[in-house]
Amino acid sequence: KYNQLLRIEEELGDDAVYPGKSLL
């Protein structure tokens, strides 16, 4: 699951905000 979040982060970028960021 962690790898998935990293992929989403790369796709969305720092400008995008999502619940996964809170976990990290």
mmCIF file of C-alpha atoms in Angstrom:
data_model
loop_
_atom_site.group_PDB
_atom_site.id
_atom_site.type_symbol
_atom_site.label_atom_id
_atom_site.label_comp_id
_atom_site.label_asym_id
_atom_site.label_seq_id
_atom_site.Cartn_x
_atom_site.Cartn_y
_atom_site.Cartn_z
ATOM 1 C CA LYS A 1 0.000 0.000 0.000
ATOM 2 C CA TYR A 2 2.863 2.397 0.781
ATOM 3 C CA ASN A 3 4.256 1.992 -2.737
ATOM 4 C CA GLN A 4 0.842 2.895 -4.137
ATOM 5 C CA LEU A 5 0.836 6.156 -2.170
ATOM 6 C CA LEU A 6 4.285 7.028 -3.499
ATOM 7 C CA ARG A 7 3.053 6.471 -7.059
ATOM 8 C CA ILE A 8 0.048 8.736 -6.469
ATOM 9 C CA GLU A 9 2.335 11.398 -5.009
ATOM 10 C CA GLU A 10 4.485 11.345 -8.145
ATOM 11 C CA GLU A 11 1.434 11.515 -10.418
ATOM 12 C CA LEU A 12 -0.384 14.269 -8.521
ATOM 13 C CA GLY A 13 2.687 16.183 -7.432
ATOM 14 C CA ASP A 14 3.214 18.382 -4.369
ATOM 15 C CA ASP A 15 0.401 20.717 -5.485
ATOM 16 C CA ALA A 16 -2.156 17.958 -4.952
ATOM 17 C CA VAL A 17 -3.323 17.148 -1.419
ATOM 18 C CA TYR A 18 -4.662 13.725 -0.441
ATOM 19 C CA PRO A 19 -5.280 11.721 2.787
ATOM 20 C CA GLY A 20 -2.204 9.588 2.087
ATOM 21 C CA LYS A 21 0.042 12.600 2.666
ATOM 22 C CA SER A 22 -1.159 12.813 6.266
ATOM 23 C CA LEU A 23 -0.001 9.232 6.881
ATOM 24 C CA LEU A 24 3.441 10.048 5.505
#
